[in-house]
PDB file of C-alpha atoms in Angstrom:
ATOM      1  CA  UNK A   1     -20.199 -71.885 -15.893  1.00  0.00           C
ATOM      2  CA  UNK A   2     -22.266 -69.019 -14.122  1.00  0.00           C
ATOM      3  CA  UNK A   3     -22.573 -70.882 -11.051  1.00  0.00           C
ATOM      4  CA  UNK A   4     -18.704 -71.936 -10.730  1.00  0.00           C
ATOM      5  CA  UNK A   5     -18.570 -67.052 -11.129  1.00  0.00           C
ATOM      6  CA  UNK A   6     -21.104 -67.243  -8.770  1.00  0.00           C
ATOM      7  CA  UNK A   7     -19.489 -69.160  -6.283  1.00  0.00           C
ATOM      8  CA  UNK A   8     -16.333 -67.558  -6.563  1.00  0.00           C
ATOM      9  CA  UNK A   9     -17.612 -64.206  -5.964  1.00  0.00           C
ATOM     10  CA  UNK A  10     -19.538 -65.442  -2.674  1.00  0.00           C
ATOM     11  CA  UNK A  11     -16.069 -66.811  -1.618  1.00  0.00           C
ATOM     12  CA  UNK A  12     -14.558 -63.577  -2.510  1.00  0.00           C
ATOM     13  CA  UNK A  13     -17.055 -61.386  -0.289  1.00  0.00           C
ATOM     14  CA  UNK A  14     -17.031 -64.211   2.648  1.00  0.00           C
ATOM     15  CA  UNK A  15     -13.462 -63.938   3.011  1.00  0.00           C
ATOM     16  CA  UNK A  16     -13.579 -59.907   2.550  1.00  0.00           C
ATOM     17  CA  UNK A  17     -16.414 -60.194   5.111  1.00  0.00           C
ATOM     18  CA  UNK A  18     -14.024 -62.095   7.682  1.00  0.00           C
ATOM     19  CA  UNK A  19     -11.101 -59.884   7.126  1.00  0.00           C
ATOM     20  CA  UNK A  20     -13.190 -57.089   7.899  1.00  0.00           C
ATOM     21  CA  UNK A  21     -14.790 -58.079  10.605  1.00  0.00           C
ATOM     22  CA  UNK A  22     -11.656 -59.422  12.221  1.00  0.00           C
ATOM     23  CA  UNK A  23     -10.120 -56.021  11.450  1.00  0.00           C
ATOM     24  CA  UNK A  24     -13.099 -53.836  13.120  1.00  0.00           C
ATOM     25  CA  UNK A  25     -12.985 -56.479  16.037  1.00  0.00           C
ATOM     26  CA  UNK A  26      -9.417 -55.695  16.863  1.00  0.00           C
ATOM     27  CA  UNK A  27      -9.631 -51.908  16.340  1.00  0.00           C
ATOM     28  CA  UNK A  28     -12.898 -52.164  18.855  1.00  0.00           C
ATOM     29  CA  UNK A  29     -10.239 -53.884  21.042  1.00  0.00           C
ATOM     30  CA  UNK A  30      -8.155 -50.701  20.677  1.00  0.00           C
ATOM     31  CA  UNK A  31     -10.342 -48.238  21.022  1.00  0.00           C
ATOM     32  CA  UNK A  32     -11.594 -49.575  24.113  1.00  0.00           C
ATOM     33  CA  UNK A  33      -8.508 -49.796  25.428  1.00  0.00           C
ATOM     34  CA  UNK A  34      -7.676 -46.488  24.880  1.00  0.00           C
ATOM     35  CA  UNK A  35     -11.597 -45.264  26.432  1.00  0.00           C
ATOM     36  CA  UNK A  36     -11.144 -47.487  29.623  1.00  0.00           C
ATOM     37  CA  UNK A  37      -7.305 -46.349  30.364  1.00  0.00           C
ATOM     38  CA  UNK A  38      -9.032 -42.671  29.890  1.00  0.00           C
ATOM     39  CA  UNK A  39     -12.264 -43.565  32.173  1.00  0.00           C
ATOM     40  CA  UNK A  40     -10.200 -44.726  35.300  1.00  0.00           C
ATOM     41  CA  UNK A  41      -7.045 -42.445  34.966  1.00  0.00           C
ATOM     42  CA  UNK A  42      -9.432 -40.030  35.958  1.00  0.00           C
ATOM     43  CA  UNK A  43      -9.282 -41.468  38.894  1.00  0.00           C
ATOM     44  CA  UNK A  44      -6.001 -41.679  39.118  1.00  0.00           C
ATOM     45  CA  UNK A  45      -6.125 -45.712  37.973  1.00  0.00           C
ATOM     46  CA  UNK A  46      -4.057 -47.241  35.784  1.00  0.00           C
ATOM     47  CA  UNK A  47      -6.287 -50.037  34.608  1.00  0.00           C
ATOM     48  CA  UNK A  48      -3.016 -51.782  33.062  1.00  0.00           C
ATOM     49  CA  UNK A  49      -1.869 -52.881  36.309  1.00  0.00           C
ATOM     50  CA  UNK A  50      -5.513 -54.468  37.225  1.00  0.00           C
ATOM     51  CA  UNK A  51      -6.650 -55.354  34.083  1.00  0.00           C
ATOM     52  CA  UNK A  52      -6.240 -59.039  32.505  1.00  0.00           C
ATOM     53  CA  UNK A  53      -6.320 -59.289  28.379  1.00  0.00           C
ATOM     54  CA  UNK A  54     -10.213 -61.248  28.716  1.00  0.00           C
ATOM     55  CA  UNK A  55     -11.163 -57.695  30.498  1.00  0.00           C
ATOM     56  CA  UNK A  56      -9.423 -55.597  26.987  1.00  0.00           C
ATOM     57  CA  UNK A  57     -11.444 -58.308  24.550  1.00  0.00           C
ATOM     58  CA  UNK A  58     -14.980 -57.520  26.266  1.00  0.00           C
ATOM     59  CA  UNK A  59     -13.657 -53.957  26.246  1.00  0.00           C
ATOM     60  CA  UNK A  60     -15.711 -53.310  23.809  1.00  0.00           C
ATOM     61  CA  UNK A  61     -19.189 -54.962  24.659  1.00  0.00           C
ATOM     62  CA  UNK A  62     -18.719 -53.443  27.799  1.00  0.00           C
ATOM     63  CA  UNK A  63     -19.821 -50.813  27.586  1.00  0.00           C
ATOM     64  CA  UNK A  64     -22.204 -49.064  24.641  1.00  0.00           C
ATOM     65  CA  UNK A  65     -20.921 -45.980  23.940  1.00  0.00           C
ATOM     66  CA  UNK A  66     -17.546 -47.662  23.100  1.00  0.00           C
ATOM     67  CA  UNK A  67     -20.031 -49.974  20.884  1.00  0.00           C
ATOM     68  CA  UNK A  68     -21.614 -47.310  19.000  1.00  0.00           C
ATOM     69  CA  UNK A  69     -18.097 -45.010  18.866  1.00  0.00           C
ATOM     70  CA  UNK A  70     -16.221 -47.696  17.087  1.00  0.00           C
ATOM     71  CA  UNK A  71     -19.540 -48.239  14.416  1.00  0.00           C
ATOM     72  CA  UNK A  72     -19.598 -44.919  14.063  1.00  0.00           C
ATOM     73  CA  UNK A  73     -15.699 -44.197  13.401  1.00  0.00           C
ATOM     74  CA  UNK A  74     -15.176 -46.926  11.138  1.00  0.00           C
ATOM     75  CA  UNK A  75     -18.538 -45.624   9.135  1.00  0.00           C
ATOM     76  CA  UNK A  76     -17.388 -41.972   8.691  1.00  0.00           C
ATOM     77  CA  UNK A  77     -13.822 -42.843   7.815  1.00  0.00           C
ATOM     78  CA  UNK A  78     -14.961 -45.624   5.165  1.00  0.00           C
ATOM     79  CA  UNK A  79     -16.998 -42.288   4.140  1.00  0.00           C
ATOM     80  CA  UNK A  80     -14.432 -40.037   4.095  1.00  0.00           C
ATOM     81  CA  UNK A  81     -12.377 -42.144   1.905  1.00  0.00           C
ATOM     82  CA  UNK A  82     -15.294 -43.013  -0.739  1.00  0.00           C
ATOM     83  CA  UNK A  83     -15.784 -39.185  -0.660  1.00  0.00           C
ATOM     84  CA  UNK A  84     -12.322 -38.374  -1.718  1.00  0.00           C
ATOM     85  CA  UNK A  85     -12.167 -41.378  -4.180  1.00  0.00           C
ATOM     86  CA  UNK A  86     -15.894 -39.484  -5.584  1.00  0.00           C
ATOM     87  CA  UNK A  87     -14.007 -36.086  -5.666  1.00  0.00           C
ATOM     88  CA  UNK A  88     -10.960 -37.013  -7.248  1.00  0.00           C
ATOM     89  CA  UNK A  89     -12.983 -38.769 -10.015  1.00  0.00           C
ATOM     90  CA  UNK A  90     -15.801 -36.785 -10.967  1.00  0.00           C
ATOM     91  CA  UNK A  91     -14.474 -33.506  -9.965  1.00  0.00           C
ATOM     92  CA  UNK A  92     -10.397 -33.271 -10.927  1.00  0.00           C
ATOM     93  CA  UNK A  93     -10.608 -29.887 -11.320  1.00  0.00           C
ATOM     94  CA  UNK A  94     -11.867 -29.023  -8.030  1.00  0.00           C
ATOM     95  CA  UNK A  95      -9.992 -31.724  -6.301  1.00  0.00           C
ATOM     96  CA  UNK A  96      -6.310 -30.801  -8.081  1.00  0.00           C
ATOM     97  CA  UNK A  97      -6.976 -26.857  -6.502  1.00  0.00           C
ATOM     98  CA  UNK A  98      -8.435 -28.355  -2.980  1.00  0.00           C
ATOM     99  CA  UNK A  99      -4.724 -30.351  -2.859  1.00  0.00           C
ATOM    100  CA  UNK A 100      -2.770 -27.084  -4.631  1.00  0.00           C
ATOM    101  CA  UNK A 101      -1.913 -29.567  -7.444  1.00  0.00           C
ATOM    102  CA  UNK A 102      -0.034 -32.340  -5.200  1.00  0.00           C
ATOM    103  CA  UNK A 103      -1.862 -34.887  -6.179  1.00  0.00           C
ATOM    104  CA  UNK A 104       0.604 -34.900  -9.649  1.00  0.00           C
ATOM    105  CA  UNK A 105       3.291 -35.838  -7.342  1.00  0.00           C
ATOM    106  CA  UNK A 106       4.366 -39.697  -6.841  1.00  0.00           C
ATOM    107  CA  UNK A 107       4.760 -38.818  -3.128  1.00  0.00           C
ATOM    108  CA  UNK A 108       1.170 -37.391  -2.320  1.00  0.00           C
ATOM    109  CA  UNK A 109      -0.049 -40.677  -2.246  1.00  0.00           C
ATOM    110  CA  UNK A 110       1.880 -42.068   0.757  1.00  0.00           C
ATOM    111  CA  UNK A 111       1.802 -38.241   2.628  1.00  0.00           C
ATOM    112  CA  UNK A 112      -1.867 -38.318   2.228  1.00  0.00           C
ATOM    113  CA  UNK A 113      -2.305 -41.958   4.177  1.00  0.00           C
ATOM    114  CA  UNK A 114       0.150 -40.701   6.796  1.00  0.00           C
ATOM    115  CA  UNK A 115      -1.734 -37.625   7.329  1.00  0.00           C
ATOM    116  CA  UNK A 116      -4.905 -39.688   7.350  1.00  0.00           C
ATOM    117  CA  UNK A 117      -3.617 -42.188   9.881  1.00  0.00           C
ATOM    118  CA  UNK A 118      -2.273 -38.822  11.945  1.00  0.00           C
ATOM    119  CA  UNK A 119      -5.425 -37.417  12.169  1.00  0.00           C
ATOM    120  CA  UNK A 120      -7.428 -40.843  12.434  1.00  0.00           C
ATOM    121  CA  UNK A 121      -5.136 -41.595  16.278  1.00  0.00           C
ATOM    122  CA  UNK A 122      -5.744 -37.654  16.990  1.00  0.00           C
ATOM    123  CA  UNK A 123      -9.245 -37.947  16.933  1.00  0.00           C
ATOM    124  CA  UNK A 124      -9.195 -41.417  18.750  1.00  0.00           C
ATOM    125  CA  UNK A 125      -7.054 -40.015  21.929  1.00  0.00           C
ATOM    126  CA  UNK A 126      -9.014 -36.703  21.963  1.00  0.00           C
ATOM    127  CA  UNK A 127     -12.326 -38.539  21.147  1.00  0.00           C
ATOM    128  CA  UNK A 128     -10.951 -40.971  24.206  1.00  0.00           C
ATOM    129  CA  UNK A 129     -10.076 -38.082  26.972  1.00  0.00           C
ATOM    130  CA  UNK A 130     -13.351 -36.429  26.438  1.00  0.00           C
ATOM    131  CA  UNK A 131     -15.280 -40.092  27.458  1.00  0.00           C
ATOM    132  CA  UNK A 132     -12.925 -39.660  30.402  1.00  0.00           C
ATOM    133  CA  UNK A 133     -14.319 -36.412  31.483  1.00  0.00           C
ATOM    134  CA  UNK A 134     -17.804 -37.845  31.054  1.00  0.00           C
ATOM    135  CA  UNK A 135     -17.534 -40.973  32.416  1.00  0.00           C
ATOM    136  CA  UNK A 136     -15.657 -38.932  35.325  1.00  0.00           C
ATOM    137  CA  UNK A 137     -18.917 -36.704  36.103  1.00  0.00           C
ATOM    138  CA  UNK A 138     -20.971 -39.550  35.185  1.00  0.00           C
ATOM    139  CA  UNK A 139     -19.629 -41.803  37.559  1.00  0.00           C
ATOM    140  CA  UNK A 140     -19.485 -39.078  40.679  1.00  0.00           C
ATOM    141  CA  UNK A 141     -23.351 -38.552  40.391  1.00  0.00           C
ATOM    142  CA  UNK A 142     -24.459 -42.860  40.415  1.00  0.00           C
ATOM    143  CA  UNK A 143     -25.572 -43.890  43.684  1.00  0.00           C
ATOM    144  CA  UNK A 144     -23.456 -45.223  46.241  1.00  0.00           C
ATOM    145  CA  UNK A 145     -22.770 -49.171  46.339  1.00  0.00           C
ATOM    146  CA  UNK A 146     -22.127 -51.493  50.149  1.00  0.00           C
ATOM    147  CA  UNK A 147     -19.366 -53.986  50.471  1.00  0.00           C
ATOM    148  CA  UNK A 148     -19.530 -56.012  53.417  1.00  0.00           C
ATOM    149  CA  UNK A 149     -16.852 -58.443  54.321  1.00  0.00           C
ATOM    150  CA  UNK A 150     -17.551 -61.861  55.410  1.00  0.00           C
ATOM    151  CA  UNK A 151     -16.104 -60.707  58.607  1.00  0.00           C
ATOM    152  CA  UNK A 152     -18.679 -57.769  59.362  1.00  0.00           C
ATOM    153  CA  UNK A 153     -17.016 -54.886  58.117  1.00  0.00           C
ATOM    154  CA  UNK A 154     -18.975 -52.454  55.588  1.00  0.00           C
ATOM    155  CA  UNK A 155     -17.233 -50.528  53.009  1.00  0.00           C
ATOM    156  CA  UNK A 156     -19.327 -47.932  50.776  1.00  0.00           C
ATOM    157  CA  UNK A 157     -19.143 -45.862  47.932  1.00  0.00           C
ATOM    158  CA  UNK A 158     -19.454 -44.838  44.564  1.00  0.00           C
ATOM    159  CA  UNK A 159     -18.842 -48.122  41.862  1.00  0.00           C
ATOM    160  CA  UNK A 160     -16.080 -46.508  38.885  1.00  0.00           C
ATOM    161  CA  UNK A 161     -15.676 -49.746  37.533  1.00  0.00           C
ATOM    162  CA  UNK A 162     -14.495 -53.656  38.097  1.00  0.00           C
ATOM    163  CA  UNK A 163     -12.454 -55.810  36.299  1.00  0.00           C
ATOM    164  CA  UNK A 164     -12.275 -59.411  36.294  1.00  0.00           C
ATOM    165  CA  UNK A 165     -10.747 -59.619  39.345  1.00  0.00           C
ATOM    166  CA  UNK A 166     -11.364 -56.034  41.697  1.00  0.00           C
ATOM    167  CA  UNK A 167     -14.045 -53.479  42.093  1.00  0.00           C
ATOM    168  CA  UNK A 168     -12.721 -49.650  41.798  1.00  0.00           C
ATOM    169  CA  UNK A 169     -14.632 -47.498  44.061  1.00  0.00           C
ATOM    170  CA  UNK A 170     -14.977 -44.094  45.335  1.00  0.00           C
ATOM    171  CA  UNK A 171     -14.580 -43.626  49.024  1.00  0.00           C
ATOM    172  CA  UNK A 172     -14.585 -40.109  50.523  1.00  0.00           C
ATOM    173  CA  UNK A 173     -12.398 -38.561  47.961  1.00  0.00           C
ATOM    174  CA  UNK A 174     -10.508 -41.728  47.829  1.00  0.00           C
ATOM    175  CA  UNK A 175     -10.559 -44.570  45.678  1.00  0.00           C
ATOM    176  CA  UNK A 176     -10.493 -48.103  46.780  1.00  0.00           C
ATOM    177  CA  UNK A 177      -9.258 -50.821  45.069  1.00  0.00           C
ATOM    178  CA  UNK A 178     -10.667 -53.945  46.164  1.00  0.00           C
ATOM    179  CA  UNK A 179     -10.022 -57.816  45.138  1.00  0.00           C
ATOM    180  CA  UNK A 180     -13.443 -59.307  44.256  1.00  0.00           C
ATOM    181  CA  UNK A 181     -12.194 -62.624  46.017  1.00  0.00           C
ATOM    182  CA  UNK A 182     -11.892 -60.734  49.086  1.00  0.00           C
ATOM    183  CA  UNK A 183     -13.820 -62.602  51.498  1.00  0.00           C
ATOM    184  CA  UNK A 184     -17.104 -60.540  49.957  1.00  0.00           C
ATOM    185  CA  UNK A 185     -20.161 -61.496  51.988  1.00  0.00           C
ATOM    186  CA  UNK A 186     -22.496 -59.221  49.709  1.00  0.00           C
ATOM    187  CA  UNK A 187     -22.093 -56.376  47.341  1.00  0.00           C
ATOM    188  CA  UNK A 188     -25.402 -54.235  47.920  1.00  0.00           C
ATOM    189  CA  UNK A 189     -26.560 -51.988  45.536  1.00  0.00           C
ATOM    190  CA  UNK A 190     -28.872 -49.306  46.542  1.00  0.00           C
TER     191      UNK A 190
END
């Protein structure tokens, strides 16, 4: 009998484990949507038109700081709600003045997950535009990369980014789109 609870619970948590994880998988998958569109429309890019759905899936893994933002978000707002849950519970009193008595109402319930979600996709665009004007500055101060054509010609300038298919770069105030099946000889990186 205590190994038929036993199993059930581990099937309980595995599938809570997958839904989970496929959850924080897909809102990685947002959230580095959202960072990349900010990164290269600093540039004046909009990645959309360039950008094939493999290059939003390793979105992501890409790049770190989208790695460790996501971890981080999901962590504080699982927080923030185990917080609340602790305040409601062990402190009514203080939690009923805090909400000017709302929390009575049938309605708070639902106002109080919009106004979470609200200021959960707040955070995410502002949180998003200032990795823009990072990865902007960032990005203007790497070295300078060479292109040169099978044919001879040599293009250089600063790397912003590639996807799948081009490499975004930073020519004398301009920015250069350029298909990576181009006829590339060599990409040199100084």
């Amino acid at each position: 009998m205590n190994e038929n609870i036993i199993k059930e619970i581990i099937n309980k948590v595995l599938k809570s484990m997958q839904l989970v994880l496929t959850l924080a998988y897909l809102m990685a998958i947002g959230i580095g949507m959202l960072f990349n569109n900010q990164k290269y429309d600093a540039f004046g890019i909009n990645i959309f038109d360039y950008a094939s759905i493999f290059d939003f899936l390793i979105a992501p893994f890409a790049d770190f700081k989208i790695i460790a933002f996501t971890f981080l978000t999901i962590l504080i707002t699982y927080s923030l709600f185990k917080v609340d849950l602790y305040w409601q519970e062990k402190f009514p009193l203080s939690y009923s003045k805090s909400t000017f008595n709302l929390e009575r109402y049938s309605w708070y319930k639902k106002v109080k997950g919009i106004m979470y979600f609200v200021v959960f996709v707040w955070y995410l665009i502002m949180a998003s535009y200032y990795y823009g004007k990072v990865s902007y500055k960032h990005t203007l101060m790497q070295q300078s990369i060479k292109i040169e054509y099978i044919g001879g010609e040599i293009l250089e300038g600063i790397l912003i980014g590639k996807t799948s298919d081009m490499l975004f770069l930073y020519v004398d105030n301009d920015v250069k789109a350029v298909p990576i099946s181009a006829n590339l000889k060599t990409i040199q990186v100084k």
